[in-house]
Amino acid sequence: MALAGEFWENVWENAREEGRKEMVPLLVKALMDSGKQEPEIMTYLETELGLSKDEAQEYY
């Protein structure tokens, strides 16, 4: 049973990562369209989404 739980944890983590790759660029665009500037967006990506500075920069 432990293997099944571990399997589903891995599936969930992969799905979350794929969802992030699709959703974060849309979020960045929406923030830009609403008039937010780069420093505000970068701070949001880092603090609210838990991205590193490098990850946030890639999405920006």
PDB file of N, CA and C in Angstrom:
ATOM      1  N   MET A   1       0.819  -1.192   0.000  1.00  0.00           N
ATOM      2  CA  MET A   1       0.000   0.000   0.000  1.00  0.00           C
ATOM      3  C   MET A   1       0.864   1.258   0.000  1.00  0.00           C
ATOM      4  N   ALA A   2       2.026   1.171   0.652  1.00  0.00           N
ATOM      5  CA  ALA A   2       2.917   2.333   0.711  1.00  0.00           C
ATOM      6  C   ALA A   2       3.389   2.718  -0.687  1.00  0.00           C
ATOM      7  N   LEU A   3       3.626   1.732  -1.537  1.00  0.00           N
ATOM      8  CA  LEU A   3       4.050   2.034  -2.896  1.00  0.00           C
ATOM      9  C   LEU A   3       2.971   2.773  -3.662  1.00  0.00           C
ATOM     10  N   ALA A   4       1.721   2.397  -3.466  1.00  0.00           N
ATOM     11  CA  ALA A   4       0.619   3.088  -4.148  1.00  0.00           C
ATOM     12  C   ALA A   4       0.544   4.536  -3.695  1.00  0.00           C
ATOM     13  N   GLY A   5       0.706   4.770  -2.397  1.00  0.00           N
ATOM     14  CA  GLY A   5       0.680   6.134  -1.880  1.00  0.00           C
ATOM     15  C   GLY A   5       1.812   6.963  -2.451  1.00  0.00           C
ATOM     16  N   GLU A   6       2.995   6.376  -2.501  1.00  0.00           N
ATOM     17  CA  GLU A   6       4.149   7.074  -3.067  1.00  0.00           C
ATOM     18  C   GLU A   6       3.932   7.361  -4.549  1.00  0.00           C
ATOM     19  N   PHE A   7       3.358   6.408  -5.268  1.00  0.00           N
ATOM     20  CA  PHE A   7       3.066   6.596  -6.688  1.00  0.00           C
ATOM     21  C   PHE A   7       2.158   7.800  -6.883  1.00  0.00           C
ATOM     22  N   TRP A   8       1.065   7.877  -6.107  1.00  0.00           N
ATOM     23  CA  TRP A   8       0.116   8.976  -6.269  1.00  0.00           C
ATOM     24  C   TRP A   8       0.711  10.308  -5.845  1.00  0.00           C
ATOM     25  N   GLU A   9       1.604  10.297  -4.863  1.00  0.00           N
ATOM     26  CA  GLU A   9       2.294  11.529  -4.488  1.00  0.00           C
ATOM     27  C   GLU A   9       3.129  12.035  -5.658  1.00  0.00           C
ATOM     28  N   ASN A  10       3.812  11.136  -6.334  1.00  0.00           N
ATOM     29  CA  ASN A  10       4.622  11.518  -7.492  1.00  0.00           C
ATOM     30  C   ASN A  10       3.753  12.019  -8.636  1.00  0.00           C
ATOM     31  N   VAL A  11       2.631  11.364  -8.866  1.00  0.00           N
ATOM     32  CA  VAL A  11       1.710  11.795  -9.918  1.00  0.00           C
ATOM     33  C   VAL A  11       1.197  13.197  -9.595  1.00  0.00           C
ATOM     34  N   TRP A  12       0.797  13.422  -8.341  1.00  0.00           N
ATOM     35  CA  TRP A  12       0.267  14.724  -7.933  1.00  0.00           C
ATOM     36  C   TRP A  12       1.324  15.800  -8.094  1.00  0.00           C
ATOM     37  N   GLU A  13       2.555  15.535  -7.681  1.00  0.00           N
ATOM     38  CA  GLU A  13       3.635  16.520  -7.793  1.00  0.00           C
ATOM     39  C   GLU A  13       3.897  16.863  -9.259  1.00  0.00           C
ATOM     40  N   ASN A  14       3.907  15.859 -10.125  1.00  0.00           N
ATOM     41  CA  ASN A  14       4.116  16.109 -11.554  1.00  0.00           C
ATOM     42  C   ASN A  14       2.973  16.933 -12.138  1.00  0.00           C
ATOM     43  N   ALA A  15       1.749  16.643 -11.746  1.00  0.00           N
ATOM     44  CA  ALA A  15       0.590  17.394 -12.245  1.00  0.00           C
ATOM     45  C   ALA A  15       0.654  18.838 -11.776  1.00  0.00           C
ATOM     46  N   ARG A  16       1.036  19.047 -10.519  1.00  0.00           N
ATOM     47  CA  ARG A  16       1.156  20.419 -10.009  1.00  0.00           C
ATOM     48  C   ARG A  16       2.218  21.191 -10.779  1.00  0.00           C
ATOM     49  N   GLU A  17       3.332  20.557 -11.060  1.00  0.00           N
ATOM     50  CA  GLU A  17       4.413  21.232 -11.792  1.00  0.00           C
ATOM     51  C   GLU A  17       3.955  21.577 -13.207  1.00  0.00           C
ATOM     52  N   GLU A  18       3.265  20.665 -13.864  1.00  0.00           N
ATOM     53  CA  GLU A  18       2.772  20.939 -15.217  1.00  0.00           C
ATOM     54  C   GLU A  18       1.732  22.053 -15.189  1.00  0.00           C
ATOM     55  N   GLY A  19       0.857  22.037 -14.204  1.00  0.00           N
ATOM     56  CA  GLY A  19      -0.140  23.088 -14.072  1.00  0.00           C
ATOM     57  C   GLY A  19       0.509  24.441 -13.843  1.00  0.00           C
ATOM     58  N   ARG A  20       1.564  24.455 -13.045  1.00  0.00           N
ATOM     59  CA  ARG A  20       2.285  25.702 -12.793  1.00  0.00           C
ATOM     60  C   ARG A  20       2.878  26.236 -14.091  1.00  0.00           C
ATOM     61  N   LYS A  21       3.462  25.360 -14.888  1.00  0.00           N
ATOM     62  CA  LYS A  21       4.081  25.789 -16.147  1.00  0.00           C
ATOM     63  C   LYS A  21       3.062  26.432 -17.077  1.00  0.00           C
ATOM     64  N   GLU A  22       1.822  25.999 -16.989  1.00  0.00           N
ATOM     65  CA  GLU A  22       0.770  26.553 -17.843  1.00  0.00           C
ATOM     66  C   GLU A  22       0.118  27.787 -17.239  1.00  0.00           C
ATOM     67  N   MET A  23      -0.050  27.815 -15.928  1.00  0.00           N
ATOM     68  CA  MET A  23      -0.822  28.871 -15.284  1.00  0.00           C
ATOM     69  C   MET A  23      -0.010  30.116 -14.915  1.00  0.00           C
ATOM     70  N   VAL A  24       1.241  29.955 -14.532  1.00  0.00           N
ATOM     71  CA  VAL A  24       2.018  31.116 -14.085  1.00  0.00           C
ATOM     72  C   VAL A  24       2.178  32.148 -15.200  1.00  0.00           C
ATOM     73  N   PRO A  25       2.482  31.758 -16.431  1.00  0.00           N
ATOM     74  CA  PRO A  25       2.561  32.782 -17.484  1.00  0.00           C
ATOM     75  C   PRO A  25       1.250  33.541 -17.671  1.00  0.00           C
ATOM     76  N   LEU A  26       0.126  32.854 -17.523  1.00  0.00           N
ATOM     77  CA  LEU A  26      -1.175  33.530 -17.626  1.00  0.00           C
ATOM     78  C   LEU A  26      -1.365  34.505 -16.470  1.00  0.00           C
ATOM     79  N   LEU A  27      -0.938  34.123 -15.291  1.00  0.00           N
ATOM     80  CA  LEU A  27      -1.017  34.999 -14.131  1.00  0.00           C
ATOM     81  C   LEU A  27      -0.149  36.235 -14.328  1.00  0.00           C
ATOM     82  N   VAL A  28       1.074  36.028 -14.811  1.00  0.00           N
ATOM     83  CA  VAL A  28       1.981  37.158 -15.054  1.00  0.00           C
ATOM     84  C   VAL A  28       1.359  38.120 -16.051  1.00  0.00           C
ATOM     85  N   LYS A  29       0.788  37.596 -17.115  1.00  0.00           N
ATOM     86  CA  LYS A  29       0.160  38.458 -18.122  1.00  0.00           C
ATOM     87  C   LYS A  29      -1.008  39.239 -17.513  1.00  0.00           C
ATOM     88  N   ALA A  30      -1.820  38.571 -16.710  1.00  0.00           N
ATOM     89  CA  ALA A  30      -2.956  39.246 -16.080  1.00  0.00           C
ATOM     90  C   ALA A  30      -2.479  40.356 -15.145  1.00  0.00           C
ATOM     91  N   LEU A  31      -1.418  40.097 -14.393  1.00  0.00           N
ATOM     92  CA  LEU A  31      -0.877  41.123 -13.504  1.00  0.00           C
ATOM     93  C   LEU A  31      -0.329  42.308 -14.302  1.00  0.00           C
ATOM     94  N   MET A  32       0.342  42.019 -15.408  1.00  0.00           N
ATOM     95  CA  MET A  32       0.876  43.086 -16.258  1.00  0.00           C
ATOM     96  C   MET A  32      -0.268  43.898 -16.864  1.00  0.00           C
ATOM     97  N   ASP A  33      -1.293  43.201 -17.326  1.00  0.00           N
ATOM     98  CA  ASP A  33      -2.450  43.876 -17.924  1.00  0.00           C
ATOM     99  C   ASP A  33      -3.181  44.765 -16.916  1.00  0.00           C
ATOM    100  N   SER A  34      -3.081  44.411 -15.641  1.00  0.00           N
ATOM    101  CA  SER A  34      -3.750  45.208 -14.609  1.00  0.00           C
ATOM    102  C   SER A  34      -2.885  46.371 -14.129  1.00  0.00           C
ATOM    103  N   GLY A  35      -1.710  46.528 -14.755  1.00  0.00           N
ATOM    104  CA  GLY A  35      -0.866  47.668 -14.439  1.00  0.00           C
ATOM    105  C   GLY A  35       0.225  47.426 -13.420  1.00  0.00           C
ATOM    106  N   LYS A  36       0.386  46.185 -12.975  1.00  0.00           N
ATOM    107  CA  LYS A  36       1.445  45.884 -12.017  1.00  0.00           C
ATOM    108  C   LYS A  36       2.804  45.976 -12.701  1.00  0.00           C
ATOM    109  N   GLN A  37       3.773  46.464 -11.956  1.00  0.00           N
ATOM    110  CA  GLN A  37       5.132  46.617 -12.478  1.00  0.00           C
ATOM    111  C   GLN A  37       5.972  45.389 -12.116  1.00  0.00           C
ATOM    112  N   GLU A  38       7.113  45.245 -12.780  1.00  0.00           N
ATOM    113  CA  GLU A  38       7.970  44.076 -12.586  1.00  0.00           C
ATOM    114  C   GLU A  38       8.301  43.793 -11.123  1.00  0.00           C
ATOM    115  N   PRO A  39       8.723  44.781 -10.327  1.00  0.00           N
ATOM    116  CA  PRO A  39       9.061  44.451  -8.927  1.00  0.00           C
ATOM    117  C   PRO A  39       7.886  43.854  -8.144  1.00  0.00           C
ATOM    118  N   GLU A  40       6.679  44.369  -8.382  1.00  0.00           N
ATOM    119  CA  GLU A  40       5.500  43.839  -7.698  1.00  0.00           C
ATOM    120  C   GLU A  40       5.212  42.406  -8.130  1.00  0.00           C
ATOM    121  N   ILE A  41       5.337  42.163  -9.413  1.00  0.00           N
ATOM    122  CA  ILE A  41       5.065  40.826  -9.945  1.00  0.00           C
ATOM    123  C   ILE A  41       6.098  39.832  -9.432  1.00  0.00           C
ATOM    124  N   MET A  42       7.358  40.226  -9.447  1.00  0.00           N
ATOM    125  CA  MET A  42       8.419  39.339  -8.971  1.00  0.00           C
ATOM    126  C   MET A  42       8.213  39.010  -7.495  1.00  0.00           C
ATOM    127  N   THR A  43       7.873  40.012  -6.699  1.00  0.00           N
ATOM    128  CA  THR A  43       7.629  39.783  -5.277  1.00  0.00           C
ATOM    129  C   THR A  43       6.472  38.822  -5.078  1.00  0.00           C
ATOM    130  N   TYR A  44       5.415  39.002  -5.845  1.00  0.00           N
ATOM    131  CA  TYR A  44       4.254  38.120  -5.751  1.00  0.00           C
ATOM    132  C   TYR A  44       4.643  36.682  -6.090  1.00  0.00           C
ATOM    133  N   LEU A  45       5.367  36.496  -7.187  1.00  0.00           N
ATOM    134  CA  LEU A  45       5.761  35.154  -7.606  1.00  0.00           C
ATOM    135  C   LEU A  45       6.621  34.470  -6.544  1.00  0.00           C
ATOM    136  N   GLU A  46       7.492  35.246  -5.929  1.00  0.00           N
ATOM    137  CA  GLU A  46       8.387  34.676  -4.924  1.00  0.00           C
ATOM    138  C   GLU A  46       7.674  34.407  -3.599  1.00  0.00           C
ATOM    139  N   THR A  47       6.876  35.360  -3.138  1.00  0.00           N
ATOM    140  CA  THR A  47       6.273  35.198  -1.812  1.00  0.00           C
ATOM    141  C   THR A  47       4.998  34.363  -1.834  1.00  0.00           C
ATOM    142  N   GLU A  48       4.133  34.616  -2.777  1.00  0.00           N
ATOM    143  CA  GLU A  48       2.843  33.919  -2.795  1.00  0.00           C
ATOM    144  C   GLU A  48       2.911  32.539  -3.441  1.00  0.00           C
ATOM    145  N   LEU A  49       3.752  32.407  -4.469  1.00  0.00           N
ATOM    146  CA  LEU A  49       3.846  31.116  -5.158  1.00  0.00           C
ATOM    147  C   LEU A  49       5.061  30.309  -4.725  1.00  0.00           C
ATOM    148  N   GLY A  50       5.944  30.930  -3.959  1.00  0.00           N
ATOM    149  CA  GLY A  50       7.110  30.213  -3.445  1.00  0.00           C
ATOM    150  C   GLY A  50       8.178  29.911  -4.477  1.00  0.00           C
ATOM    151  N   LEU A  51       8.214  30.710  -5.539  1.00  0.00           N
ATOM    152  CA  LEU A  51       9.234  30.504  -6.563  1.00  0.00           C
ATOM    153  C   LEU A  51      10.557  31.136  -6.133  1.00  0.00           C
ATOM    154  N   SER A  52      11.646  30.571  -6.601  1.00  0.00           N
ATOM    155  CA  SER A  52      12.941  31.199  -6.362  1.00  0.00           C
ATOM    156  C   SER A  52      13.051  32.420  -7.275  1.00  0.00           C
ATOM    157  N   LYS A  53      14.047  33.264  -7.032  1.00  0.00           N
ATOM    158  CA  LYS A  53      14.244  34.434  -7.889  1.00  0.00           C
ATOM    159  C   LYS A  53      14.475  34.020  -9.337  1.00  0.00           C
ATOM    160  N   ASP A  54      15.246  32.957  -9.536  1.00  0.00           N
ATOM    161  CA  ASP A  54      15.515  32.481 -10.898  1.00  0.00           C
ATOM    162  C   ASP A  54      14.247  31.966 -11.578  1.00  0.00           C
ATOM    163  N   GLU A  55      13.446  31.201 -10.841  1.00  0.00           N
ATOM    164  CA  GLU A  55      12.195  30.686 -11.404  1.00  0.00           C
ATOM    165  C   GLU A  55      11.255  31.839 -11.752  1.00  0.00           C
ATOM    166  N   ALA A  56      11.142  32.796 -10.839  1.00  0.00           N
ATOM    167  CA  ALA A  56      10.267  33.945 -11.076  1.00  0.00           C
ATOM    168  C   ALA A  56      10.719  34.708 -12.315  1.00  0.00           C
ATOM    169  N   GLN A  57      12.020  34.879 -12.466  1.00  0.00           N
ATOM    170  CA  GLN A  57      12.548  35.597 -13.628  1.00  0.00           C
ATOM    171  C   GLN A  57      12.249  34.853 -14.917  1.00  0.00           C
ATOM    172  N   GLU A  58      12.332  33.539 -14.889  1.00  0.00           N
ATOM    173  CA  GLU A  58      12.003  32.746 -16.078  1.00  0.00           C
ATOM    174  C   GLU A  58      10.551  32.959 -16.500  1.00  0.00           C
ATOM    175  N   TYR A  59       9.650  32.988 -15.522  1.00  0.00           N
ATOM    176  CA  TYR A  59       8.243  33.182 -15.853  1.00  0.00           C
ATOM    177  C   TYR A  59       7.949  34.608 -16.272  1.00  0.00           C
ATOM    178  N   TYR A  60       8.692  35.581 -15.726  1.00  0.00           N
ATOM    179  CA  TYR A  60       8.455  36.967 -16.073  1.00  0.00           C
ATOM    180  C   TYR A  60       8.926  37.217 -17.492  1.00  0.00           C
TER     181      TYR A  60
END
